[in-house]
Structure formats: C-alpha cells, structure tokens
XYZ file of C-alpha atoms in Angstrom:
389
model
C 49.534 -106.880 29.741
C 51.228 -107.713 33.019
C 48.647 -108.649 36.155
C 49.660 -106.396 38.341
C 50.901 -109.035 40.820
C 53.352 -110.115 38.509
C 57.325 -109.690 39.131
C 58.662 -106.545 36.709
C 61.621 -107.632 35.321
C 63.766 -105.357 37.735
C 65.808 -102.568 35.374
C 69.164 -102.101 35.192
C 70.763 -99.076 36.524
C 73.088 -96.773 35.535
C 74.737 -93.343 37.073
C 76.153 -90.775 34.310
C 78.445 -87.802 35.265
C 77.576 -85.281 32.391
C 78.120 -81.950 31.550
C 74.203 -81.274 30.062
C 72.831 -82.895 33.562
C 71.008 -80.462 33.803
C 70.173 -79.148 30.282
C 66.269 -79.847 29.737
C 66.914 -81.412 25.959
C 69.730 -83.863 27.623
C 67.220 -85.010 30.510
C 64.386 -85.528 27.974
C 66.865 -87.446 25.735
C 67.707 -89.656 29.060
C 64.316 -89.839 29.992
C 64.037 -91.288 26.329
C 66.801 -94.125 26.866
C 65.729 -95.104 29.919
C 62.484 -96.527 28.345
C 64.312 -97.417 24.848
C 66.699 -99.399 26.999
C 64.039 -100.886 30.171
C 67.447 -98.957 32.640
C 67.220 -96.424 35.417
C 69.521 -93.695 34.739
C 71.060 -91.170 37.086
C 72.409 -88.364 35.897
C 74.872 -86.055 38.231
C 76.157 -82.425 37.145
C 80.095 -82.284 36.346
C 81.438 -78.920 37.742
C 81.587 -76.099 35.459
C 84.670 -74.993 36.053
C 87.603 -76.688 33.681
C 90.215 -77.237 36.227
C 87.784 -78.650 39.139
C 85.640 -80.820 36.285
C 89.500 -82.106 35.422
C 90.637 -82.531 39.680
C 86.899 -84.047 40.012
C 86.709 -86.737 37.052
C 90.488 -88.100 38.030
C 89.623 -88.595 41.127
C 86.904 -90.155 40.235
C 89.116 -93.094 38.168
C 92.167 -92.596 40.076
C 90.691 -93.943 43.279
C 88.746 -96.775 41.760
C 85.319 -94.926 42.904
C 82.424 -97.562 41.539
C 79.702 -94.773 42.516
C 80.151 -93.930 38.946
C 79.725 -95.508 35.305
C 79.862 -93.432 32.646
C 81.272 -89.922 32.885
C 81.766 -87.173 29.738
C 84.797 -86.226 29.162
C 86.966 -83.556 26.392
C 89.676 -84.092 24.279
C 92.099 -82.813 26.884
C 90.998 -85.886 29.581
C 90.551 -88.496 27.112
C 94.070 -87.575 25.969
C 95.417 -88.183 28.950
C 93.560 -90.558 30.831
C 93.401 -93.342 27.919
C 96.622 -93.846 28.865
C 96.403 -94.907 32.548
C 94.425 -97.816 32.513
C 91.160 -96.261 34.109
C 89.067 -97.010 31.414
C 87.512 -100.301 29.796
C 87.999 -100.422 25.775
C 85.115 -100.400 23.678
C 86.321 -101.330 19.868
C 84.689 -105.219 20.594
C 81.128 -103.927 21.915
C 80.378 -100.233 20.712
C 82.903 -98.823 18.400
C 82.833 -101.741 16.258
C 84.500 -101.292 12.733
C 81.031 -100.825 11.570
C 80.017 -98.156 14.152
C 83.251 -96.209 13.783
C 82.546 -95.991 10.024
C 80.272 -92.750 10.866
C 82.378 -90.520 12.940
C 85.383 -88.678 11.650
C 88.021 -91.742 11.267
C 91.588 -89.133 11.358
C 90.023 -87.634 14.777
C 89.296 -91.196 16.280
C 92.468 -92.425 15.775
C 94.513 -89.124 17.191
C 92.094 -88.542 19.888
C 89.733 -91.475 21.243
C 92.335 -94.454 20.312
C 95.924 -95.578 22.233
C 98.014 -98.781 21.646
C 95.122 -100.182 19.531
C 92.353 -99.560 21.834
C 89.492 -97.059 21.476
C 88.379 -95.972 25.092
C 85.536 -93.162 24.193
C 82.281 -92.615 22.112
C 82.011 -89.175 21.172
C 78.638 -87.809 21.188
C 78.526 -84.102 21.043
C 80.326 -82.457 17.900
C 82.412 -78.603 18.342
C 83.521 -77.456 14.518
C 85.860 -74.337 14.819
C 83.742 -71.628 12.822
C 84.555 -67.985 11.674
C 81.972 -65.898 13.189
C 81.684 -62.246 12.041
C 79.419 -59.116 13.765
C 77.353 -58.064 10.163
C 77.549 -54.479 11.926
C 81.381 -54.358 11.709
C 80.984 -55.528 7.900
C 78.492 -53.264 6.316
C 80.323 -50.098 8.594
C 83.634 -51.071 6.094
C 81.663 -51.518 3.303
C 82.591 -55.444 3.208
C 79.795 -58.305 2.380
C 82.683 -60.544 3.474
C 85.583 -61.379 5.055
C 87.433 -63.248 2.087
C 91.185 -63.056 3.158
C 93.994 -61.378 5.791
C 93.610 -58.154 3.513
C 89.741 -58.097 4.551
C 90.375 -58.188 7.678
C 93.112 -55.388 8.020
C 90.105 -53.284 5.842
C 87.619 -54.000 9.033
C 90.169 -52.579 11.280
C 90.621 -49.093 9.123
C 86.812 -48.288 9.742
C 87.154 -48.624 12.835
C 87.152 -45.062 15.233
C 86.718 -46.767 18.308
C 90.089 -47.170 20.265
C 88.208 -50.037 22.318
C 87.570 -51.947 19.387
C 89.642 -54.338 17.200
C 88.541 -55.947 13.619
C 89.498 -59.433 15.446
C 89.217 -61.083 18.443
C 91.136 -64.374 19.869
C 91.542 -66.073 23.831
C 94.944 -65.736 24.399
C 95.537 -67.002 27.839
C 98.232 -69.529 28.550
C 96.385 -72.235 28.329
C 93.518 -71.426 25.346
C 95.808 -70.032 22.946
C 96.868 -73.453 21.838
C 93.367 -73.615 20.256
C 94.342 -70.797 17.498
C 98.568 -71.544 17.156
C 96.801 -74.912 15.935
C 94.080 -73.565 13.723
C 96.572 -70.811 12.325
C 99.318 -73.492 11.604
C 96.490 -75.287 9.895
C 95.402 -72.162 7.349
C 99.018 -72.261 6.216
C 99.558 -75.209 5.568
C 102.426 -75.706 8.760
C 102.745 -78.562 11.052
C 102.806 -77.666 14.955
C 104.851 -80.926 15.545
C 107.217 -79.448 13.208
C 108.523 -75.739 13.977
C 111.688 -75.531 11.727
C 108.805 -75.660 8.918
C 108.829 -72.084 7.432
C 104.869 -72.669 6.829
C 104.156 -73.304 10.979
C 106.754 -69.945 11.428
C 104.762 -67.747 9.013
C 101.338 -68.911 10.625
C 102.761 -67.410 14.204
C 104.497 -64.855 12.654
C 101.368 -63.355 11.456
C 99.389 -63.761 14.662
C 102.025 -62.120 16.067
C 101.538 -59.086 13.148
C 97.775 -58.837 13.975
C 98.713 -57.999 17.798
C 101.629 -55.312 16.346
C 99.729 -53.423 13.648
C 96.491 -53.397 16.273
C 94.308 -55.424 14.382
C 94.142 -57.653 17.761
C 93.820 -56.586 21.420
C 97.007 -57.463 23.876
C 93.840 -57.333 26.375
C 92.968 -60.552 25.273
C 96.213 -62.245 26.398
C 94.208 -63.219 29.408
C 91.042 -63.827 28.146
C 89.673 -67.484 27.894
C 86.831 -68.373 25.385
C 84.356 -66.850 27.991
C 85.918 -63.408 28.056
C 86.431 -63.379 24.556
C 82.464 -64.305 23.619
C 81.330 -62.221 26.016
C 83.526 -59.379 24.346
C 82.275 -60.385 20.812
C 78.843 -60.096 22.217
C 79.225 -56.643 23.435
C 80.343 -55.472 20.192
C 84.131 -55.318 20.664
C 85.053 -57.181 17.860
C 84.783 -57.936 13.819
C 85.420 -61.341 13.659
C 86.509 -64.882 15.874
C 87.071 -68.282 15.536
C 85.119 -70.271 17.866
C 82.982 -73.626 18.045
C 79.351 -74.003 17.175
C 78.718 -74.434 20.899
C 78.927 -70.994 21.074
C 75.724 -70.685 18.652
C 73.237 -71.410 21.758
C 75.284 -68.500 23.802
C 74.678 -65.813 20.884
C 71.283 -67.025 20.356
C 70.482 -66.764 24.257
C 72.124 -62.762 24.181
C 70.013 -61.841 21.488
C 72.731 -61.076 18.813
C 72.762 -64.128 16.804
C 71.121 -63.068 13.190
C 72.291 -62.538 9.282
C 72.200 -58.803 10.431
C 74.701 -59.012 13.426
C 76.508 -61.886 14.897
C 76.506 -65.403 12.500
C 78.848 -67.953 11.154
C 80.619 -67.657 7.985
C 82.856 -68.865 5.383
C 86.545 -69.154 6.507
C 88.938 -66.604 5.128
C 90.772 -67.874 2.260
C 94.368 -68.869 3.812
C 96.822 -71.290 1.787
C 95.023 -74.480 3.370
C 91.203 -75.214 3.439
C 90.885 -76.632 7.227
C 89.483 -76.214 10.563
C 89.572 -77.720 13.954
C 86.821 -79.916 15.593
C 86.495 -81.231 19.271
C 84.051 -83.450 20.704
C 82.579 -84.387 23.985
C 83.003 -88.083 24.829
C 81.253 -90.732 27.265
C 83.847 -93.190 28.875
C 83.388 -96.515 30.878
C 84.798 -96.365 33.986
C 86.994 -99.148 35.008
C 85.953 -99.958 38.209
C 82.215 -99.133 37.199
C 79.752 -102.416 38.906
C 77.402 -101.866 36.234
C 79.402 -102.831 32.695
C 76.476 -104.486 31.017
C 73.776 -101.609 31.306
C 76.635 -98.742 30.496
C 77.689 -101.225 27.396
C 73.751 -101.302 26.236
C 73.992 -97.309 26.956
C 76.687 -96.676 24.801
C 75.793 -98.737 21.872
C 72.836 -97.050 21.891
C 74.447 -93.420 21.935
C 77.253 -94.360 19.587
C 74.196 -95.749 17.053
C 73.262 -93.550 14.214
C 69.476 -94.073 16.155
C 70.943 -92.881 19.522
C 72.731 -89.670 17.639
C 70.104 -88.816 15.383
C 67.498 -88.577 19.029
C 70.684 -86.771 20.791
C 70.766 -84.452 18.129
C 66.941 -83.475 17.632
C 66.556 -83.197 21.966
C 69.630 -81.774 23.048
C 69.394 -79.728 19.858
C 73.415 -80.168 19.797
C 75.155 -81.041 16.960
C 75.873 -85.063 17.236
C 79.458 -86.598 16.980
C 78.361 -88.651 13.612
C 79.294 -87.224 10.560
C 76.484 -89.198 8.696
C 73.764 -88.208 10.672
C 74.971 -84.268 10.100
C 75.118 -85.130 6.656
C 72.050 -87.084 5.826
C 69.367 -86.159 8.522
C 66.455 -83.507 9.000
C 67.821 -82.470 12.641
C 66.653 -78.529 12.144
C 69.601 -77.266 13.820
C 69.942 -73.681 12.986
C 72.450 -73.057 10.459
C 73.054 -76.884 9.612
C 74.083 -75.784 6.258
C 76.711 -74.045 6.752
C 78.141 -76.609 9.103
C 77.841 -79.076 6.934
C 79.710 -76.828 3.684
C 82.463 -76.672 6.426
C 82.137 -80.677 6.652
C 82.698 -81.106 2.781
C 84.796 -78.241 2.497
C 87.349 -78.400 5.093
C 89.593 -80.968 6.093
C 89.102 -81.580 10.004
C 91.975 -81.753 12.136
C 92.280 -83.065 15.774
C 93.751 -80.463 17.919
C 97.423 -81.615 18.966
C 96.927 -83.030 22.008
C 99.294 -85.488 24.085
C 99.118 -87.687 27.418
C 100.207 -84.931 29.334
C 97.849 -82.332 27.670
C 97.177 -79.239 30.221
C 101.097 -79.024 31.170
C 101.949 -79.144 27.089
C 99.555 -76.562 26.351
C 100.441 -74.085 28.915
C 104.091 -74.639 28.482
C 103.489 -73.318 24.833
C 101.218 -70.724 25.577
C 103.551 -69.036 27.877
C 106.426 -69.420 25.361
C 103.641 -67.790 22.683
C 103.016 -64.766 24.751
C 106.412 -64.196 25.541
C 107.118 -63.904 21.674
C 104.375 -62.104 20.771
C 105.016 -59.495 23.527
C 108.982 -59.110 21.842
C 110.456 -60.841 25.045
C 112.155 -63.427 22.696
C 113.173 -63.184 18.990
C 111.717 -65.211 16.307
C 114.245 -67.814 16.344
C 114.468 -68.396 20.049
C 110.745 -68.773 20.007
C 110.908 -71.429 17.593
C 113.596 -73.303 19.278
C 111.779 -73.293 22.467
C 108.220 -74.366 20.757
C 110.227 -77.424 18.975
C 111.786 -78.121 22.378
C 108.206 -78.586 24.423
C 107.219 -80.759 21.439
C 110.239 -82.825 21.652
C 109.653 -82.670 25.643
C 105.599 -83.778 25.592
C 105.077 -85.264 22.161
C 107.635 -87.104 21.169
C-alpha cells in the first residue's frame, strides 16, 4: 500500500461522445475501464436524433474541436468521414492483423477501411433479423414463415383492413436498408441494376405494395414508426436489427407466443445485412495515448466479451458471439444466422445520406407507378454511377 502522503500516479483522461451515455450497462462497463485502464473517463450523450447526431459529430471534426476524443459513430458517418482526413488510423495500434482476425473481415474492409487505412473499431453488433408476431401465425394456421408463398397465406387470414401480413420503413432515406437486403435474397447486385436478379428483387417489393400484402402508409415511416406499428399488432412479419430486441422486450410483446426472431424466408440466396456502431479517434483529440489504451482495450476479445455481458448488447466480435457464455437472450438464433448467412455490408459510399435518399425517392416513385420498370432501373444505375463509382 501507498502512505497516504505519497504522489498517485495522476490518471489519464479521456472524454467519449457515445450513444449509450447514458445507458446504465454502458456506464458500469466505463466505470469498469476506468479502473482496468488507471484513466478518468467522461462520457457525453450524442443527440438522439439522426440528422442532429450527424450536423453535431461533423462539427465536431470539421472544426478541429480537441474537447473531444473518441466519439461513436454508424456506418453512414464512418462512410463518409474516413475520407476527409478527421480521423487518426488505427491498423498499427488497435486493429492490428491479429485483432482484426475476430470481427467480420468482408464488412471491415467495405465499411471501417479507405486507401489502406482502417479508421474505426466497431463495438456494438446490428444483424438484420426476420421477426414475426406468433399471433398472426397460428390465426393462418402457419408454424412458419418458410417462403414469399407463406407470406401471401398470412395476408389471406387477415379481416382487418388496418392490417398487412408485412411490414417495412419506406421513407426516402430508410428504404435503402430493404432494396439492399431484398437484392441480397435474390441473389442481385445493387451496384449492378441491368442484372435481371437486382430487377426481380424490386420488382417484387414493388408486388407486395400492389397485391396489399404491404401498407403504402409505410412510405413514410422510419424504423421507429414501423416498430412501433409491429408492436401494436399491425403487422405479420419485418426485417429489422437485434437492437430492436431490448424495444420489444421493454413493450412487453417479445415472447415464443407473440413477437420473436426467426428463421429467414427461404429466397434464392442465404444472406442478411449487419451494421455496427463504431468508436473513432478524433484527429485533433490532445489525449491520443489514453484513447489508444481505450480502444485496444474495447477492440480486445477481453474488452468485448465485458461490453457484451454489461451493456447486454451484442459485441462487434464474431468470436466472442461464437464462443462465449454472454446470456444474451436469443444468442442462438443469432448465432445460426452467423453460420448460416453470409453477412453483407450495406452499400454505402463517401457521400452516404445524399446516395441513399436520391434512391429512395427514385424507389417510391416506381413503386407508386410514377415511372415504368425500365426508367426506374435506368435512373437507379445512374445514382450508382453518380455516388459510387
């Protein structure tokens, strides 16, 4: 022991922007690194609100603000702001070729990584699930949803004019989340929309809103509006991330006997989206060294494995999904999707929020018969040519 005269060696200090600030797991798991790692940590809230979180963090780089260190970002602002030279690369001190080894190495590359840097460490893991409402089954006599046809079966059942067998957030600039995950189930390419695979993938959204198996209400719904719907009973079946698991859970519906996840329908291609939620080092950040130590920590299997037991999130490492007792309800079935399903990187680019609403307007115009099919297509390959290429 120490005489209490003695100098303490003083800590290092650190100031986190997060979006769990103030989540009670996330400040226990803080609380935890602060003594693992002898720092001071303080943690400030990130707005709620997409497009102010967004204005908010690029201010924050864009005017060289050294208030903060480490902020968490999505794929949307990493996609974007990797490119501008805010933030310090990482592959020498944290994502080392060993670290890297547990996260998923195709999403790493498309997402986290530009001109042979990687600028984030993902720590929070979002797999796109199919969630059904057990209610809407057992009315149509289904014990699953196994393909398109099963679906279309859910909707027959139905009496209710106010309900639909699926549901979907359809807003300009959401909808990109399902054009991608339905171009995945058949097998298209959304970089590619001369392929008659990506066609038939929107061509059959576009059947779900015609034969009423799908709302047009939801053409201006964002995931909010849409889980809130699914929660009220509105729907049969979504797509949507395991974050939404905590939000079912808190409404009282989550259960085998109403809302839960499930297998995906069978569609010509086994795969699913996944998202994370990523710390970054800010450039002009005074305190390198102590958000370096941070982030090795957090990007270790160690710091993921304590992440994941706190915050009771899923982590960003594959491995420790895979391998570790984290008791997060309905771990199994996430991790069938893991070994099942190939995981795909949503199609993002550097200019991310103007490329997604650009082809969620063009969507809604199609699916609303304001354009035909092959206008549409020229159009979508034309924004792809204009952001991606």
């Amino acid at each position: 022991m120490l005489p209490s005269s003695s100098p303490v060696e003083e800590r290092q200090k650190l100031t986190i922007l997060h979006i769990n600030a103030e989540k009670k797991g996330f400040q226990e798991f803080i609380r935890q690194a602060e003594e693992k790692l002898n720092m001071e940590i303080t943690v400030e809230k990130c707005p709620d609100n997409a497009d102010n979180r967004q204005a908010k963090i690029s201010t924050i780089l864009a005017s060289g603000d050294k208030t903060v260190d480490l902020i968490s970002v999505n794929d949307e602002m990493i996609s974007e702001f990797k490119h501008k030279g805010y933030l310090v690369p990482l592959e020498e001190d944290v994502m080392t070729e060993e670290t890297r080894k547990g996260f998923p190495q195709k999403y790493l590359e498309s997402i986290c990584e530009a001109d042979g840097h990687i600028y984030s460490v993902p720590f929070l893991m979002d797999v796109m699930m199919f969630w059904v409402n057990q209610e809407f089954l057992n009315q149509a006599g289904l014990d699953e949803i196994k393909d398109m046809d099963d679906i279309y079966t859910l909707q027959k059942s139905i009496t209710d004019p106010d309900k639909f067998a699926y549901g979907d957030a359809w807003e300009n600039t959401y909808i990109y989340n399902s054009i991608g995950e339905f171009v995945n189930f058949w097998g298209g390419d959304y970089m590619d929309w001369m392929n008659p695979q990506t066609q038939e993938a929107v061509r059959s959204m576009k059947k779900m809103l015609e034969d009423g198996i799908t709302s047009p209400v939801q053409l201006v719904d964002q995931y909010e509006q849409m889980g809130e719907k699914f929660i009220r009973g509105k729907y049969g079946c979504i797509f949507m991330y395991t974050g939404a698991l905590s939000t079912f859970r808190d409404a009282n519906v989550y259960g085998k006997n109403k809302i839960h996840m499930a297998y995906l329908p069978q569609f010509r291609e086994k795969a699913t989206n996944i998202a994370t939620w990523q710390y970054v080092l800010n450039n002009a950040s005074e305190h390198k060294e102590a958000a370096v130590k941070f982030l090795q920590y957090a990007a270790s299997y160690e710091g993921c494995v304590d992440y994941a037991k706190l915050v009771k999130s899923y982590p960003a490492r594959l491995d420790v999904i895979e391998k570790e007792d984290i008791n997060l309800e309905e771990i199994d079935m996430v991790r069938e999707y893991l070994q099942e399903y190939t995981l795909n990187a949503r199609p993002l680019c550097e200019n991310s929020i103007e490329a997604i609403s650009n082809m969620g307007t063009l969507f809604q115009e199609y699916v609303l018969g304001q354009c035909e099919d092959e206008s549409f297509f020229e159009q979508a390959q034309k924004c792809i040519e204009t952001y991606y290429k």
